[in-house]
Short mmCIF file of C-alpha atoms in Angstrom, two decimals:
data_model
loop_
_atom_site.label_atom_id
_atom_site.label_comp_id
_atom_site.label_asym_id
_atom_site.label_seq_id
_atom_site.Cartn_x
_atom_site.Cartn_y
_atom_site.Cartn_z
CA MET S 1 0.00 0.00 0.00
CA ARG S 2 1.41 3.36 -1.05
CA LEU S 3 0.95 6.38 1.14
CA PRO S 4 -0.31 9.57 -0.53
CA ALA S 5 2.22 12.25 -1.41
CA LEU S 6 2.58 14.79 1.36
CA THR S 7 1.60 18.15 -0.14
CA TRP S 8 0.46 21.34 1.57
CA LYS S 9 -3.00 20.83 0.09
CA TYR S 10 -3.16 17.34 1.60
CA VAL S 11 -1.86 18.51 5.00
CA HIS S 12 -4.39 21.35 5.07
CA LEU S 13 -7.28 19.09 4.09
CA VAL S 14 -6.32 16.68 6.89
CA LEU S 15 -5.86 19.37 9.56
CA ASN S 16 -8.71 21.77 8.84
CA PRO S 17 -11.55 19.75 10.40
CA PHE S 18 -9.89 19.76 13.82
CA PRO S 19 -10.27 23.44 14.82
CA ILE S 20 -13.80 23.48 13.40
CA VAL S 21 -15.04 20.32 15.12
CA LEU S 22 -13.19 21.00 18.38
CA SER S 23 -14.65 24.50 18.69
CA VAL S 24 -18.21 23.59 17.68
CA VAL S 25 -18.38 20.45 19.85
CA GLY S 26 -16.55 22.16 22.71
CA VAL S 27 -18.96 25.08 22.74
CA ALA S 28 -22.02 22.83 22.43
CA VAL S 29 -20.98 20.52 25.28
CA GLY S 30 -19.67 23.40 27.41
CA LEU S 31 -22.86 25.43 27.08
CA ALA S 32 -24.95 22.33 27.80
CA GLY S 33 -22.87 21.84 30.94
CA TRP S 34 -23.43 25.46 31.93
CA ILE S 35 -27.20 25.16 31.42
CA LEU S 36 -27.45 21.79 33.20
CA ASP S 37 -25.00 22.85 35.94
CA ARG S 38 -22.43 20.17 35.13
CA PRO S 39 -18.93 21.62 35.65
CA ALA S 40 -17.26 18.53 34.14
CA TRP S 41 -19.03 19.21 30.83
CA GLU S 42 -17.94 22.84 30.99
CA ARG S 43 -14.34 21.74 31.53
CA TYR S 44 -14.65 19.37 28.56
CA GLY S 45 -15.78 22.31 26.43
CA VAL S 46 -12.91 24.47 27.65
CA THR S 47 -10.43 21.65 26.99
CA SER S 48 -11.75 21.30 23.44
CA LEU S 49 -11.34 25.03 22.87
CA PHE S 50 -7.79 24.83 24.22
CA LEU S 51 -6.99 21.99 21.80
CA ALA S 52 -8.53 23.98 18.94
CA GLY S 53 -6.17 26.82 19.86
CA LEU S 54 -3.22 24.44 19.61
CA VAL S 55 -4.10 23.01 16.20
CA VAL S 56 -5.24 26.25 14.54
CA LEU S 57 -1.70 27.50 13.81
CA PRO S 58 -0.56 24.50 11.75
CA THR S 59 -3.92 24.52 10.00
CA TYR S 60 -3.60 28.20 9.13
CA TYR S 61 -0.03 28.00 7.85
CA SER S 62 -0.66 24.86 5.82
CA GLY S 63 -3.65 26.67 4.32
CA ILE S 64 -1.50 29.66 3.35
CA ALA S 65 0.98 27.36 1.60
CA ALA S 66 -1.79 25.33 -0.05
CA GLY S 67 -3.57 28.51 -1.17
CA ASP S 68 -0.48 29.70 -3.01
CA VAL S 69 -0.36 26.42 -4.94
CA VAL S 70 -4.10 26.08 -5.56
CA SER S 71 -4.49 29.71 -6.69
CA GLN S 72 -2.22 29.02 -9.69
CA ARG S 73 -4.70 26.55 -11.16
CA THR S 74 -6.87 27.73 -14.01
CA PHE S 75 -10.14 26.43 -12.56
CA VAL S 76 -9.85 28.17 -9.17
CA THR S 77 -11.26 31.65 -8.74
CA PRO S 78 -8.65 33.79 -6.91
CA GLY S 79 -11.40 35.67 -5.09
CA LEU S 80 -12.51 32.49 -3.33
CA ILE S 81 -9.04 31.89 -1.95
CA GLU S 82 -8.66 35.49 -0.80
CA THR S 83 -12.07 35.42 0.90
CA HIS S 84 -11.21 32.14 2.62
CA ARG S 85 -7.81 33.53 3.67
CA THR S 86 -9.42 36.66 5.15
CA TRP S 87 -11.94 34.63 7.16
CA ALA S 88 -9.15 32.24 8.19
CA THR S 89 -7.07 35.12 9.55
CA TRP S 90 -9.92 36.38 11.72
CA THR S 91 -10.67 32.84 12.84
CA LEU S 92 -7.01 32.29 13.71
CA LEU S 93 -6.99 35.36 15.96
CA ALA S 94 -10.24 34.43 17.70
CA VAL S 95 -9.35 30.76 18.22
CA LEU S 96 -5.86 31.64 19.47
CA ALA S 97 -7.23 34.20 21.94
CA ASP S 98 -9.86 31.76 23.16
CA GLY S 99 -7.23 29.03 23.41
CA VAL S 100 -5.07 31.25 25.63
CA PHE S 101 -8.03 32.02 27.90
CA ALA S 102 -8.92 28.32 27.91
CA GLY S 103 -5.38 27.49 29.02
CA PHE S 104 -5.69 29.93 31.93
CA SER S 105 -9.09 28.46 32.78
CA LEU S 106 -7.71 24.92 32.85
CA ARG S 107 -5.06 26.05 35.34
CA GLN S 108 -7.83 27.44 37.59
CA PRO S 109 -10.53 24.74 37.48
CA ASP S 110 -12.61 26.27 40.29
CA ASP S 111 -13.08 29.64 38.55
CA GLY S 112 -16.50 29.23 36.94
CA ARG S 113 -16.62 32.83 35.65
CA LEU S 114 -13.45 32.41 33.57
CA ARG S 115 -14.68 29.06 32.28
CA ARG S 116 -17.98 30.60 31.18
CA PHE S 117 -16.19 33.56 29.61
CA VAL S 118 -14.15 31.10 27.54
CA LEU S 119 -17.36 29.37 26.45
CA MET S 120 -18.99 32.68 25.48
CA VAL S 121 -15.97 33.69 23.39
CA GLY S 122 -16.05 30.13 22.05
CA VAL S 123 -19.45 30.84 20.49
CA LEU S 124 -17.75 33.49 18.35
CA THR S 125 -14.86 31.18 17.48
CA ALA S 126 -17.20 28.33 16.54
CA CYS S 127 -19.20 30.64 14.26
CA LEU S 128 -16.03 32.00 12.64
CA ALA S 129 -14.61 28.49 12.20
CA GLY S 130 -17.86 27.34 10.60
CA VAL S 131 -17.95 30.25 8.14
CA THR S 132 -14.27 29.79 7.32
CA GLY S 133 -14.80 26.08 6.72
CA PHE S 134 -17.78 26.83 4.49
CA MET S 135 -15.74 29.34 2.45
CA GLY S 136 -12.91 26.82 2.12
CA GLY S 137 -15.33 24.14 1.02
CA ARG S 138 -16.32 26.31 -1.94
CA ILE S 139 -12.78 26.09 -3.35
CA ALA S 140 -12.60 23.41 -6.03
CA HIS S 141 -9.55 21.34 -5.17
CA GLY S 142 -9.69 19.33 -8.37
CA ALA S 143 -9.31 15.64 -8.98
CA ASP S 144 -6.45 13.80 -7.37
CA GLU S 145 -3.76 13.49 -10.04
CA ARG S 146 -2.29 10.41 -8.33
CA ALA S 147 -5.47 8.45 -9.01
CA ARG S 148 -4.77 8.32 -12.75
CA PRO S 149 -1.98 6.39 -14.44
CA ALA S 150 1.06 8.44 -15.44
CA ALA S 151 0.31 7.95 -19.16
CA ASN S 152 -2.98 9.85 -18.78
CA ARG S 153 -1.53 12.87 -17.02
CA SER S 154 -1.07 14.97 -20.16
CA ASP S 155 -4.21 16.87 -19.24
CA VAL S 156 -3.10 17.82 -15.72
CA GLY S 157 -3.78 21.49 -15.20
CA THR S 158 -6.77 21.64 -17.53
CA ALA S 159 -10.25 21.87 -16.17
CA THR S 160 -12.54 19.01 -17.12
CA PRO S 161 -15.82 18.63 -15.26
CA ALA S 162 -16.44 15.37 -13.44
CA GLY S 163 -17.91 12.72 -15.70
CA SER S 164 -16.75 14.37 -18.93
CA ARG S 165 -14.24 12.95 -21.37
CA SER S 166 -10.55 13.55 -20.82
CA ALA S 167 -8.89 16.61 -22.32
CA PRO S 168 -7.44 14.82 -25.42
CA ALA S 169 -10.91 13.51 -26.35
CA ALA S 170 -12.44 16.93 -25.76
CA ARG S 171 -9.94 18.55 -28.14
CA GLY S 172 -11.35 16.64 -31.09
CA ALA S 173 -9.42 13.37 -31.14
CA GLY S 174 -12.42 11.17 -31.83
CA SER S 175 -15.03 13.46 -30.35
CA ASP S 176 -17.94 11.59 -31.87
CA SER S 177 -20.63 9.69 -30.01
CA THR S 178 -18.33 6.69 -29.47
CA GLY S 179 -16.48 8.54 -26.70
CA GLY S 180 -13.18 8.77 -28.57
CA ARG S 181 -13.00 5.11 -29.61
CA SER S 182 -12.70 4.10 -33.25
CA PRO S 183 -15.52 1.88 -34.59
#
């Protein structure tokens, strides 16, 4: 079994769910703990927000590197990447700030006010992470070039919609109803 090539796009696609899921689940469980008066649930939420603060930096920087590569493709609108990058920057700042407060809160487990402040700021971070993830999901990452044999990679870099014929067939080499095959 071959492992996939380690590219910035791949690293970013692997890392980006973590800050989103950790902040959304952390806030949901933490607020439920606040409402139901369960301090252990609140601490779970704060711990999740702290972990989101730890993983947001590698996610952000891998996204910057991946964005530089993906923006050079012909089928990617540069405005989408810039919009995602702007939202990602604001999300980075919010998640980092909340992660720092969460770290202080974990060091003082009996301070309920600080824990609840972290959860309230966490609502903002979860919303920002969700919007940023949505904006990133709108970027077309293209088909995985490794999935095709090397002989068929002459059309790498051209945009062909999913389910359509490959680029050589679309250029007129047998573009009849037989799908590029000779009768």
